[in-house]
Amino acid sequence: MKSTLTYLSFLLLFPLFMMNSCSASNGDKDEEIPVVTTRIITFSGYEWVVRTTKDDKQGPGPNFFSDSEENVWVDNDGKLHLKVVQRDGIWYCAGITLRQTQGHKKYVFYLSSRVDQLDENVVAGLFTYKNDEEEIDIEFSRWSDTENQNSQFAIQPSYVAGNKTRYDMNLDSNLTTHFFDWQADKIDFGSYEGHTLEPETNAIINTWTYTGEAIPPLNDERLKINLWLFRGNGPTDNKAAEMIIDRIEIL
């Protein structure tokens, strides 16, 4: 059963306004717009706000984002599912935002789906966000070009030389671990096969350390996870897309 923690009596009186990300590290940035939501889920011991744009398209993309349980849910094993689905001819994307800021910590994501096989128009993002120039990204996408590598670590603005590194994942299973360790003077990134922070050498997919000038300051940022369509274009295979996350750790 898809589990949802709701605070209906509270939220009916005090709608929760949240800023949602424009994490388009390929250069397409869309205006940030606050939205109202009445759905909160619990995942990995944290409360998350589920994004909805109602009847409007918003960035990134732009796209429609839905808080439907068809788009975002936590299953009986505690795994988070984000899904891009089509309803009545319209594609709806998925996104969640952590309610509390966490600051300088190590953010670890244990994935349980083949993000290396996402359709070329689909983007999966794991990131902290305050605004378009205070953002740390791990993203999986070919950005609508089958010749592109399918993964990247980025610091916004990513168009600045040295603020992004791309790499390819060709996985042998559904299980991968990805992290960024945000410190005041550097950000360490890593992607590993399997669910581990102590991989064997042959399980290391990519690592990167950023020490440039765009390290975000502590500024009430939020951790976000999303699954969306680049430039709002539907999947080329016309099929729903899904990312499954076993759990996250904030260390």
mmCIF file of N, CA and C in Angstrom, residues 44-171:
data_model
loop_
_atom_site.group_PDB
_atom_site.id
_atom_site.type_symbol
_atom_site.label_atom_id
_atom_site.label_comp_id
_atom_site.label_asym_id
_atom_site.label_seq_id
_atom_site.Cartn_x
_atom_site.Cartn_y
_atom_site.Cartn_z
ATOM 1 N N SER A 44 12.668 7.509 4.700
ATOM 2 C CA SER A 44 13.972 7.426 5.361
ATOM 3 C C SER A 44 14.015 8.223 6.660
ATOM 4 N N GLY A 45 12.891 8.298 7.342
ATOM 5 C CA GLY A 45 12.847 8.973 8.631
ATOM 6 C C GLY A 45 12.698 10.470 8.565
ATOM 7 N N TYR A 46 12.469 11.026 7.376
ATOM 8 C CA TYR A 46 12.304 12.463 7.189
ATOM 9 C C TYR A 46 10.950 12.763 6.556
ATOM 10 N N GLU A 47 10.464 13.980 6.776
ATOM 11 C CA GLU A 47 9.237 14.437 6.135
ATOM 12 C C GLU A 47 9.562 15.236 4.882
ATOM 13 N N TRP A 48 8.831 14.934 3.823
ATOM 14 C CA TRP A 48 9.062 15.541 2.519
ATOM 15 C C TRP A 48 7.765 16.138 1.984
ATOM 16 N N VAL A 49 7.869 17.299 1.381
ATOM 17 C CA VAL A 49 6.745 17.937 0.715
ATOM 18 C C VAL A 49 6.703 17.453 -0.734
ATOM 19 N N VAL A 50 5.542 16.984 -1.176
ATOM 20 C CA VAL A 50 5.381 16.491 -2.548
ATOM 21 C C VAL A 50 4.946 17.648 -3.441
ATOM 22 N N ARG A 51 5.635 17.818 -4.529
ATOM 23 C CA ARG A 51 5.386 18.970 -5.396
ATOM 24 C C ARG A 51 4.146 18.795 -6.264
ATOM 25 N N THR A 52 3.409 19.884 -6.433
ATOM 26 C CA THR A 52 2.336 19.935 -7.414
ATOM 27 C C THR A 52 2.314 21.318 -8.052
ATOM 28 N N THR A 53 2.044 21.350 -9.344
ATOM 29 C CA THR A 53 1.898 22.627 -10.047
ATOM 30 C C THR A 53 0.460 22.850 -10.477
ATOM 31 N N LYS A 54 -0.455 21.976 -10.018
ATOM 32 C CA LYS A 54 -1.870 22.089 -10.378
ATOM 33 C C LYS A 54 -2.021 22.116 -11.896
ATOM 34 N N ASP A 55 -2.622 23.182 -12.432
ATOM 35 C CA ASP A 55 -2.914 23.252 -13.869
ATOM 36 C C ASP A 55 -1.896 24.063 -14.653
ATOM 37 N N ASP A 56 -0.753 24.376 -14.039
ATOM 38 C CA ASP A 56 0.255 25.205 -14.688
ATOM 39 C C ASP A 56 1.544 24.426 -14.909
ATOM 40 N N LYS A 57 2.228 24.729 -16.009
ATOM 41 C CA LYS A 57 3.570 24.213 -16.220
ATOM 42 C C LYS A 57 4.572 25.119 -15.512
ATOM 43 N N GLN A 58 5.567 24.503 -14.864
ATOM 44 C CA GLN A 58 6.617 25.254 -14.205
ATOM 45 C C GLN A 58 7.953 24.572 -14.440
ATOM 46 N N GLY A 59 9.032 25.308 -14.156
ATOM 47 C CA GLY A 59 10.356 24.741 -14.320
ATOM 48 C C GLY A 59 10.670 23.719 -13.242
ATOM 49 N N PRO A 60 11.600 22.807 -13.548
ATOM 50 C CA PRO A 60 12.336 22.719 -14.803
ATOM 51 C C PRO A 60 11.499 22.079 -15.902
ATOM 52 N N GLY A 61 11.873 22.405 -17.108
ATOM 53 C CA GLY A 61 11.193 21.845 -18.273
ATOM 54 C C GLY A 61 10.817 22.891 -19.305
ATOM 55 N N PRO A 62 9.666 23.583 -19.087
ATOM 56 C CA PRO A 62 8.697 23.474 -17.985
ATOM 57 C C PRO A 62 7.834 22.217 -18.107
ATOM 58 N N ASN A 63 7.260 21.820 -16.956
ATOM 59 C CA ASN A 63 6.460 20.605 -16.886
ATOM 60 C C ASN A 63 5.306 20.784 -15.913
ATOM 61 N N PHE A 64 4.358 19.863 -16.000
ATOM 62 C CA PHE A 64 3.365 19.690 -14.948
ATOM 63 C C PHE A 64 3.952 18.734 -13.912
ATOM 64 N N PHE A 65 3.853 19.106 -12.634
ATOM 65 C CA PHE A 65 4.246 18.221 -11.542
ATOM 66 C C PHE A 65 2.997 17.856 -10.750
ATOM 67 N N SER A 66 2.893 16.588 -10.368
ATOM 68 C CA SER A 66 1.692 16.098 -9.690
ATOM 69 C C SER A 66 2.046 15.485 -8.341
ATOM 70 N N ASP A 67 1.179 15.731 -7.330
ATOM 71 C CA ASP A 67 1.361 15.092 -6.032
ATOM 72 C C ASP A 67 0.500 13.839 -5.902
ATOM 73 N N SER A 68 0.007 13.325 -7.009
ATOM 74 C CA SER A 68 -0.766 12.084 -7.015
ATOM 75 C C SER A 68 0.076 10.919 -6.510
ATOM 76 N N GLU A 69 -0.578 9.936 -5.874
ATOM 77 C CA GLU A 69 0.117 8.720 -5.464
ATOM 78 C C GLU A 69 0.539 7.878 -6.660
ATOM 79 N N GLU A 70 0.071 8.220 -7.841
ATOM 80 C CA GLU A 70 0.547 7.560 -9.053
ATOM 81 C C GLU A 70 1.920 8.081 -9.448
ATOM 82 N N ASN A 71 2.264 9.287 -8.978
ATOM 83 C CA ASN A 71 3.552 9.898 -9.291
ATOM 84 C C ASN A 71 4.584 9.739 -8.183
ATOM 85 N N VAL A 72 4.139 9.798 -6.934
ATOM 86 C CA VAL A 72 5.056 9.747 -5.792
ATOM 87 C C VAL A 72 4.442 8.862 -4.711
ATOM 88 N N TRP A 73 5.184 7.848 -4.260
ATOM 89 C CA TRP A 73 4.704 7.038 -3.145
ATOM 90 C C TRP A 73 5.868 6.299 -2.486
ATOM 91 N N VAL A 74 5.619 5.846 -1.262
ATOM 92 C CA VAL A 74 6.550 5.001 -0.520
ATOM 93 C C VAL A 74 5.890 3.635 -0.376
ATOM 94 N N ASP A 75 6.588 2.586 -0.795
ATOM 95 C CA ASP A 75 5.977 1.258 -0.795
ATOM 96 C C ASP A 75 6.102 0.584 0.576
ATOM 97 N N ASN A 76 5.605 -0.645 0.683
ATOM 98 C CA ASN A 76 5.593 -1.355 1.960
ATOM 99 C C ASN A 76 6.987 -1.689 2.487
ATOM 100 N N ASP A 77 7.987 -1.657 1.603
ATOM 101 C CA ASP A 77 9.371 -1.880 2.018
ATOM 102 C C ASP A 77 10.093 -0.580 2.358
ATOM 103 N N GLY A 78 9.371 0.546 2.317
ATOM 104 C CA GLY A 78 9.963 1.833 2.652
ATOM 105 C C GLY A 78 10.722 2.486 1.523
ATOM 106 N N LYS A 79 10.594 1.967 0.298
ATOM 107 C CA LYS A 79 11.301 2.544 -0.842
ATOM 108 C C LYS A 79 10.473 3.665 -1.471
ATOM 109 N N LEU A 80 11.154 4.719 -1.891
ATOM 110 C CA LEU A 80 10.519 5.857 -2.548
ATOM 111 C C LEU A 80 10.447 5.609 -4.051
ATOM 112 N N HIS A 81 9.266 5.872 -4.624
ATOM 113 C CA HIS A 81 9.073 5.773 -6.065
ATOM 114 C C HIS A 81 8.695 7.144 -6.611
ATOM 115 N N LEU A 82 9.434 7.613 -7.592
ATOM 116 C CA LEU A 82 9.072 8.809 -8.359
ATOM 117 C C LEU A 82 8.799 8.362 -9.785
ATOM 118 N N LYS A 83 7.688 8.820 -10.343
ATOM 119 C CA LYS A 83 7.310 8.316 -11.660
ATOM 120 C C LYS A 83 6.764 9.439 -12.531
ATOM 121 N N VAL A 84 7.195 9.460 -13.782
ATOM 122 C CA VAL A 84 6.623 10.327 -14.813
ATOM 123 C C VAL A 84 5.569 9.512 -15.536
ATOM 124 N N VAL A 85 4.328 9.979 -15.497
ATOM 125 C CA VAL A 85 3.227 9.219 -16.093
ATOM 126 C C VAL A 85 2.376 10.126 -16.976
ATOM 127 N N GLN A 86 1.682 9.509 -17.895
ATOM 128 C CA GLN A 86 0.771 10.230 -18.783
ATOM 129 C C GLN A 86 -0.671 9.955 -18.362
ATOM 130 N N ARG A 87 -1.442 11.033 -18.197
ATOM 131 C CA ARG A 87 -2.859 10.934 -17.889
ATOM 132 C C ARG A 87 -3.622 11.870 -18.807
ATOM 133 N N ASP A 88 -4.595 11.314 -19.508
ATOM 134 C CA ASP A 88 -5.426 12.117 -20.415
ATOM 135 C C ASP A 88 -4.581 12.908 -21.407
ATOM 136 N N GLY A 89 -3.517 12.286 -21.896
ATOM 137 C CA GLY A 89 -2.677 12.910 -22.906
ATOM 138 C C GLY A 89 -1.657 13.902 -22.371
ATOM 139 N N ILE A 90 -1.559 14.068 -21.053
ATOM 140 C CA ILE A 90 -0.625 15.017 -20.441
ATOM 141 C C ILE A 90 0.391 14.247 -19.604
ATOM 142 N N TRP A 91 1.663 14.601 -19.753
ATOM 143 C CA TRP A 91 2.716 13.995 -18.953
ATOM 144 C C TRP A 91 2.868 14.764 -17.643
ATOM 145 N N TYR A 92 2.891 14.014 -16.529
ATOM 146 C CA TYR A 92 3.045 14.604 -15.199
ATOM 147 C C TYR A 92 4.337 14.092 -14.571
ATOM 148 N N CYS A 93 5.135 15.038 -14.054
ATOM 149 C CA CYS A 93 6.421 14.724 -13.449
ATOM 150 C C CYS A 93 6.301 14.669 -11.928
ATOM 151 N N ALA A 94 7.409 14.321 -11.263
ATOM 152 C CA ALA A 94 7.373 14.083 -9.824
ATOM 153 C C ALA A 94 8.539 14.782 -9.136
ATOM 154 N N GLY A 95 8.274 15.288 -7.916
ATOM 155 C CA GLY A 95 9.335 15.908 -7.140
ATOM 156 C C GLY A 95 8.977 16.015 -5.668
ATOM 157 N N ILE A 96 9.987 15.940 -4.801
ATOM 158 C CA ILE A 96 9.785 16.103 -3.371
ATOM 159 C C ILE A 96 10.872 17.004 -2.801
ATOM 160 N N THR A 97 10.567 17.649 -1.670
ATOM 161 C CA THR A 97 11.485 18.565 -1.004
ATOM 162 C C THR A 97 11.533 18.243 0.481
ATOM 163 N N LEU A 98 12.724 18.112 1.036
ATOM 164 C CA LEU A 98 12.880 17.888 2.463
ATOM 165 C C LEU A 98 12.409 19.122 3.235
ATOM 166 N N ARG A 99 11.640 18.906 4.304
ATOM 167 C CA ARG A 99 11.058 20.033 5.028
ATOM 168 C C ARG A 99 12.101 20.851 5.781
ATOM 169 N N GLN A 100 13.188 20.219 6.239
ATOM 170 C CA GLN A 100 14.172 20.906 7.070
ATOM 171 C C GLN A 100 15.511 21.015 6.347
ATOM 172 N N THR A 101 16.152 22.172 6.465
ATOM 173 C CA THR A 101 17.493 22.334 5.917
ATOM 174 C C THR A 101 18.488 21.498 6.715
ATOM 175 N N GLN A 102 19.537 21.022 6.056
ATOM 176 C CA GLN A 102 20.522 20.157 6.702
ATOM 177 C C GLN A 102 21.937 20.718 6.678
ATOM 178 N N GLY A 103 22.254 21.570 5.699
ATOM 179 C CA GLY A 103 23.555 22.236 5.688
ATOM 180 C C GLY A 103 24.710 21.342 5.304
ATOM 181 N N HIS A 104 25.892 21.657 5.853
ATOM 182 C CA HIS A 104 27.114 20.946 5.495
ATOM 183 C C HIS A 104 27.084 19.528 6.040
ATOM 184 N N LYS A 105 26.740 18.584 5.174
ATOM 185 C CA LYS A 105 26.692 17.180 5.544
ATOM 186 C C LYS A 105 26.962 16.334 4.305
ATOM 187 N N LYS A 106 27.011 15.030 4.520
ATOM 188 C CA LYS A 106 27.161 14.084 3.420
ATOM 189 C C LYS A 106 25.792 13.505 3.101
ATOM 190 N N TYR A 107 25.345 13.683 1.859
ATOM 191 C CA TYR A 107 24.023 13.261 1.410
ATOM 192 C C TYR A 107 24.203 12.008 0.546
ATOM 193 N N VAL A 108 23.654 10.883 1.014
ATOM 194 C CA VAL A 108 23.883 9.595 0.356
ATOM 195 C C VAL A 108 22.548 9.043 -0.137
ATOM 196 N N PHE A 109 22.528 8.604 -1.383
ATOM 197 C CA PHE A 109 21.315 8.110 -2.028
ATOM 198 C C PHE A 109 21.554 6.673 -2.500
ATOM 199 N N TYR A 110 20.746 5.748 -2.005
ATOM 200 C CA TYR A 110 20.856 4.346 -2.384
ATOM 201 C C TYR A 110 19.732 4.037 -3.373
ATOM 202 N N LEU A 111 20.075 3.953 -4.657
ATOM 203 C CA LEU A 111 19.081 3.770 -5.717
ATOM 204 C C LEU A 111 18.860 2.291 -6.006
ATOM 205 N N SER A 112 17.614 1.988 -6.400
ATOM 206 C CA SER A 112 17.238 0.608 -6.697
ATOM 207 C C SER A 112 16.545 0.493 -8.052
ATOM 208 N N SER A 113 16.970 1.310 -9.005
ATOM 209 C CA SER A 113 16.433 1.221 -10.362
ATOM 210 C C SER A 113 17.518 1.620 -11.354
ATOM 211 N N ARG A 114 17.339 1.218 -12.602
ATOM 212 C CA ARG A 114 18.356 1.412 -13.634
ATOM 213 C C ARG A 114 18.278 2.829 -14.203
ATOM 214 N N VAL A 115 18.828 3.782 -13.481
ATOM 215 C CA VAL A 115 18.814 5.161 -13.970
ATOM 216 C C VAL A 115 19.716 5.341 -15.187
ATOM 217 N N ASP A 116 20.560 4.353 -15.474
ATOM 218 C CA ASP A 116 21.363 4.427 -16.694
ATOM 219 C C ASP A 116 20.542 4.124 -17.931
ATOM 220 N N GLN A 117 19.318 3.618 -17.742
ATOM 221 C CA GLN A 117 18.464 3.266 -18.874
ATOM 222 C C GLN A 117 17.267 4.200 -19.032
ATOM 223 N N LEU A 118 17.284 5.346 -18.389
ATOM 224 C CA LEU A 118 16.196 6.302 -18.551
ATOM 225 C C LEU A 118 16.121 6.785 -19.991
ATOM 226 N N ASP A 119 14.908 7.050 -20.448
ATOM 227 C CA ASP A 119 14.721 7.615 -21.784
ATOM 228 C C ASP A 119 15.524 8.906 -21.921
ATOM 229 N N GLU A 120 15.965 9.188 -23.127
ATOM 230 C CA GLU A 120 16.848 10.334 -23.357
ATOM 231 C C GLU A 120 16.226 11.677 -22.982
ATOM 232 N N ASN A 121 14.891 11.764 -22.906
ATOM 233 C CA ASN A 121 14.236 13.018 -22.531
ATOM 234 C C ASN A 121 13.952 13.127 -21.034
ATOM 235 N N VAL A 122 14.261 12.079 -20.267
ATOM 236 C CA VAL A 122 13.966 12.057 -18.839
ATOM 237 C C VAL A 122 15.200 12.492 -18.046
ATOM 238 N N VAL A 123 14.965 13.265 -16.978
ATOM 239 C CA VAL A 123 16.031 13.732 -16.098
ATOM 240 C C VAL A 123 15.689 13.325 -14.670
ATOM 241 N N ALA A 124 16.622 12.658 -14.000
ATOM 242 C CA ALA A 124 16.486 12.335 -12.579
ATOM 243 C C ALA A 124 17.487 13.172 -11.804
ATOM 244 N N GLY A 125 17.026 13.858 -10.746
ATOM 245 C CA GLY A 125 17.890 14.760 -10.004
ATOM 246 C C GLY A 125 17.905 14.472 -8.512
ATOM 247 N N LEU A 126 19.104 14.516 -7.926
ATOM 248 C CA LEU A 126 19.341 14.411 -6.483
ATOM 249 C C LEU A 126 20.149 15.646 -6.121
ATOM 250 N N PHE A 127 19.618 16.565 -5.305
ATOM 251 C CA PHE A 127 20.296 17.861 -5.211
ATOM 252 C C PHE A 127 19.843 18.690 -4.011
ATOM 253 N N THR A 128 20.701 19.633 -3.627
ATOM 254 C CA THR A 128 20.310 20.686 -2.688
ATOM 255 C C THR A 128 20.076 21.953 -3.490
ATOM 256 N N TYR A 129 19.126 22.771 -3.013
ATOM 257 C CA TYR A 129 18.736 23.941 -3.797
ATOM 258 C C TYR A 129 18.290 25.096 -2.898
ATOM 259 N N LYS A 130 18.799 26.272 -3.197
ATOM 260 C CA LYS A 130 18.273 27.518 -2.640
ATOM 261 C C LYS A 130 17.808 28.433 -3.760
ATOM 262 N N ASN A 131 18.656 28.574 -4.781
ATOM 263 C CA ASN A 131 18.295 29.322 -5.986
ATOM 264 C C ASN A 131 19.175 28.808 -7.115
ATOM 265 N N ASP A 132 19.044 29.397 -8.299
ATOM 266 C CA ASP A 132 19.724 28.860 -9.483
ATOM 267 C C ASP A 132 21.246 28.965 -9.420
ATOM 268 N N GLU A 133 21.797 29.715 -8.465
ATOM 269 C CA GLU A 133 23.238 29.819 -8.326
ATOM 270 C C GLU A 133 23.714 29.279 -6.985
ATOM 271 N N GLU A 134 22.840 28.614 -6.248
ATOM 272 C CA GLU A 134 23.200 27.956 -4.996
ATOM 273 C C GLU A 134 22.579 26.562 -5.039
ATOM 274 N N GLU A 135 23.236 25.664 -5.769
ATOM 275 C CA GLU A 135 22.657 24.354 -6.067
ATOM 276 C C GLU A 135 23.771 23.342 -6.301
ATOM 277 N N ILE A 136 23.607 22.151 -5.722
ATOM 278 C CA ILE A 136 24.537 21.037 -5.887
ATOM 279 C C ILE A 136 23.755 19.879 -6.490
ATOM 280 N N ASP A 137 24.220 19.324 -7.610
ATOM 281 C CA ASP A 137 23.440 18.346 -8.369
ATOM 282 C C ASP A 137 24.171 17.042 -8.622
ATOM 283 N N ILE A 138 23.421 15.943 -8.499
ATOM 284 C CA ILE A 138 23.739 14.689 -9.172
ATOM 285 C C ILE A 138 22.552 14.428 -10.089
ATOM 286 N N GLU A 139 22.823 14.256 -11.386
ATOM 287 C CA GLU A 139 21.730 14.111 -12.349
ATOM 288 C C GLU A 139 22.020 12.986 -13.335
ATOM 289 N N PHE A 140 20.945 12.321 -13.735
ATOM 290 C CA PHE A 140 21.023 11.222 -14.692
ATOM 291 C C PHE A 140 20.151 11.574 -15.886
ATOM 292 N N SER A 141 20.762 11.811 -17.024
ATOM 293 C CA SER A 141 20.029 12.159 -18.244
ATOM 294 C C SER A 141 20.997 12.233 -19.416
ATOM 295 N N ARG A 142 20.452 12.004 -20.601
ATOM 296 C CA ARG A 142 21.203 12.261 -21.831
ATOM 297 C C ARG A 142 20.801 13.584 -22.454
ATOM 298 N N TRP A 143 19.901 14.336 -21.779
ATOM 299 C CA TRP A 143 19.525 15.672 -22.220
ATOM 300 C C TRP A 143 19.084 15.681 -23.679
ATOM 301 N N SER A 144 18.250 14.707 -24.041
ATOM 302 C CA SER A 144 17.635 14.589 -25.374
ATOM 303 C C SER A 144 18.631 14.305 -26.497
ATOM 304 N N ASP A 145 19.815 13.841 -26.148
ATOM 305 C CA ASP A 145 20.832 13.526 -27.153
ATOM 306 C C ASP A 145 21.423 12.165 -26.813
ATOM 307 N N THR A 146 21.165 11.166 -27.642
ATOM 308 C CA THR A 146 21.621 9.812 -27.350
ATOM 309 C C THR A 146 23.143 9.693 -27.320
ATOM 310 N N GLU A 147 23.844 10.679 -27.869
ATOM 311 C CA GLU A 147 25.301 10.653 -27.859
ATOM 312 C C GLU A 147 25.891 11.183 -26.559
ATOM 313 N N ASN A 148 25.079 11.835 -25.733
ATOM 314 C CA ASN A 148 25.565 12.377 -24.468
ATOM 315 C C ASN A 148 25.848 11.267 -23.463
ATOM 316 N N GLN A 149 26.792 11.523 -22.557
ATOM 317 C CA GLN A 149 26.944 10.653 -21.406
ATOM 318 C C GLN A 149 25.703 10.789 -20.531
ATOM 319 N N ASN A 150 25.415 9.759 -19.717
ATOM 320 C CA ASN A 150 24.112 9.701 -19.064
ATOM 321 C C ASN A 150 24.077 10.176 -17.616
ATOM 322 N N SER A 151 25.202 10.712 -17.105
ATOM 323 C CA SER A 151 25.236 11.130 -15.701
ATOM 324 C C SER A 151 26.129 12.347 -15.546
ATOM 325 N N GLN A 152 25.913 13.112 -14.469
ATOM 326 C CA GLN A 152 26.781 14.251 -14.214
ATOM 327 C C GLN A 152 26.732 14.672 -12.750
ATOM 328 N N PHE A 153 27.859 15.225 -12.294
ATOM 329 C CA PHE A 153 27.950 15.978 -11.054
ATOM 330 C C PHE A 153 28.054 17.440 -11.457
ATOM 331 N N ALA A 154 27.360 18.336 -10.754
ATOM 332 C CA ALA A 154 27.388 19.744 -11.164
ATOM 333 C C ALA A 154 27.196 20.664 -9.973
ATOM 334 N N ILE A 155 27.804 21.835 -10.088
ATOM 335 C CA ILE A 155 27.578 22.958 -9.185
ATOM 336 C C ILE A 155 27.021 24.077 -10.043
ATOM 337 N N GLN A 156 25.955 24.710 -9.611
ATOM 338 C CA GLN A 156 25.393 25.792 -10.405
ATOM 339 C C GLN A 156 26.102 27.117 -10.092
ATOM 340 N N PRO A 157 26.264 27.968 -11.134
ATOM 341 C CA PRO A 157 25.832 27.777 -12.526
ATOM 342 C C PRO A 157 26.769 26.823 -13.269
ATOM 343 N N SER A 158 26.194 25.783 -13.871
ATOM 344 C CA SER A 158 26.996 24.712 -14.450
ATOM 345 C C SER A 158 27.643 25.095 -15.771
ATOM 346 N N TYR A 159 27.205 26.234 -16.373
ATOM 347 C CA TYR A 159 27.834 26.647 -17.628
ATOM 348 C C TYR A 159 29.226 27.228 -17.397
ATOM 349 N N VAL A 160 29.573 27.535 -16.160
ATOM 350 C CA VAL A 160 30.907 28.048 -15.853
ATOM 351 C C VAL A 160 31.914 26.902 -15.968
ATOM 352 N N ALA A 161 33.015 27.153 -16.642
ATOM 353 C CA ALA A 161 34.033 26.127 -16.825
ATOM 354 C C ALA A 161 34.481 25.573 -15.478
ATOM 355 N N GLY A 162 34.526 24.253 -15.378
ATOM 356 C CA GLY A 162 34.980 23.604 -14.162
ATOM 357 C C GLY A 162 33.891 23.308 -13.156
ATOM 358 N N ASN A 163 32.647 23.718 -13.445
ATOM 359 C CA ASN A 163 31.547 23.503 -12.495
ATOM 360 C C ASN A 163 30.756 22.229 -12.763
ATOM 361 N N LYS A 164 31.203 21.400 -13.699
ATOM 362 C CA LYS A 164 30.438 20.208 -14.048
ATOM 363 C C LYS A 164 31.374 19.141 -14.596
ATOM 364 N N THR A 165 31.076 17.899 -14.273
ATOM 365 C CA THR A 165 31.782 16.786 -14.894
ATOM 366 C C THR A 165 30.756 15.730 -15.260
ATOM 367 N N ARG A 166 30.861 15.193 -16.471
ATOM 368 C CA ARG A 166 29.929 14.180 -16.954
ATOM 369 C C ARG A 166 30.622 12.827 -17.028
ATOM 370 N N TYR A 167 29.787 11.775 -16.907
ATOM 371 C CA TYR A 167 30.320 10.419 -16.945
ATOM 372 C C TYR A 167 29.221 9.467 -17.392
ATOM 373 N N ASP A 168 29.611 8.265 -17.777
ATOM 374 C CA ASP A 168 28.664 7.244 -18.218
ATOM 375 C C ASP A 168 28.527 6.154 -17.174
ATOM 376 N N MET A 169 27.298 5.690 -16.997
ATOM 377 C CA MET A 169 27.033 4.506 -16.193
ATOM 378 C C MET A 169 26.501 3.413 -17.100
ATOM 379 N N ASN A 170 27.096 2.246 -16.988
ATOM 380 C CA ASN A 170 26.601 1.045 -17.678
ATOM 381 C C ASN A 170 26.496 -0.035 -16.608
ATOM 382 N N LEU A 171 25.341 -0.130 -15.992
ATOM 383 C CA LEU A 171 25.188 -0.900 -14.771
ATOM 384 C C LEU A 171 24.950 -2.377 -15.049
#
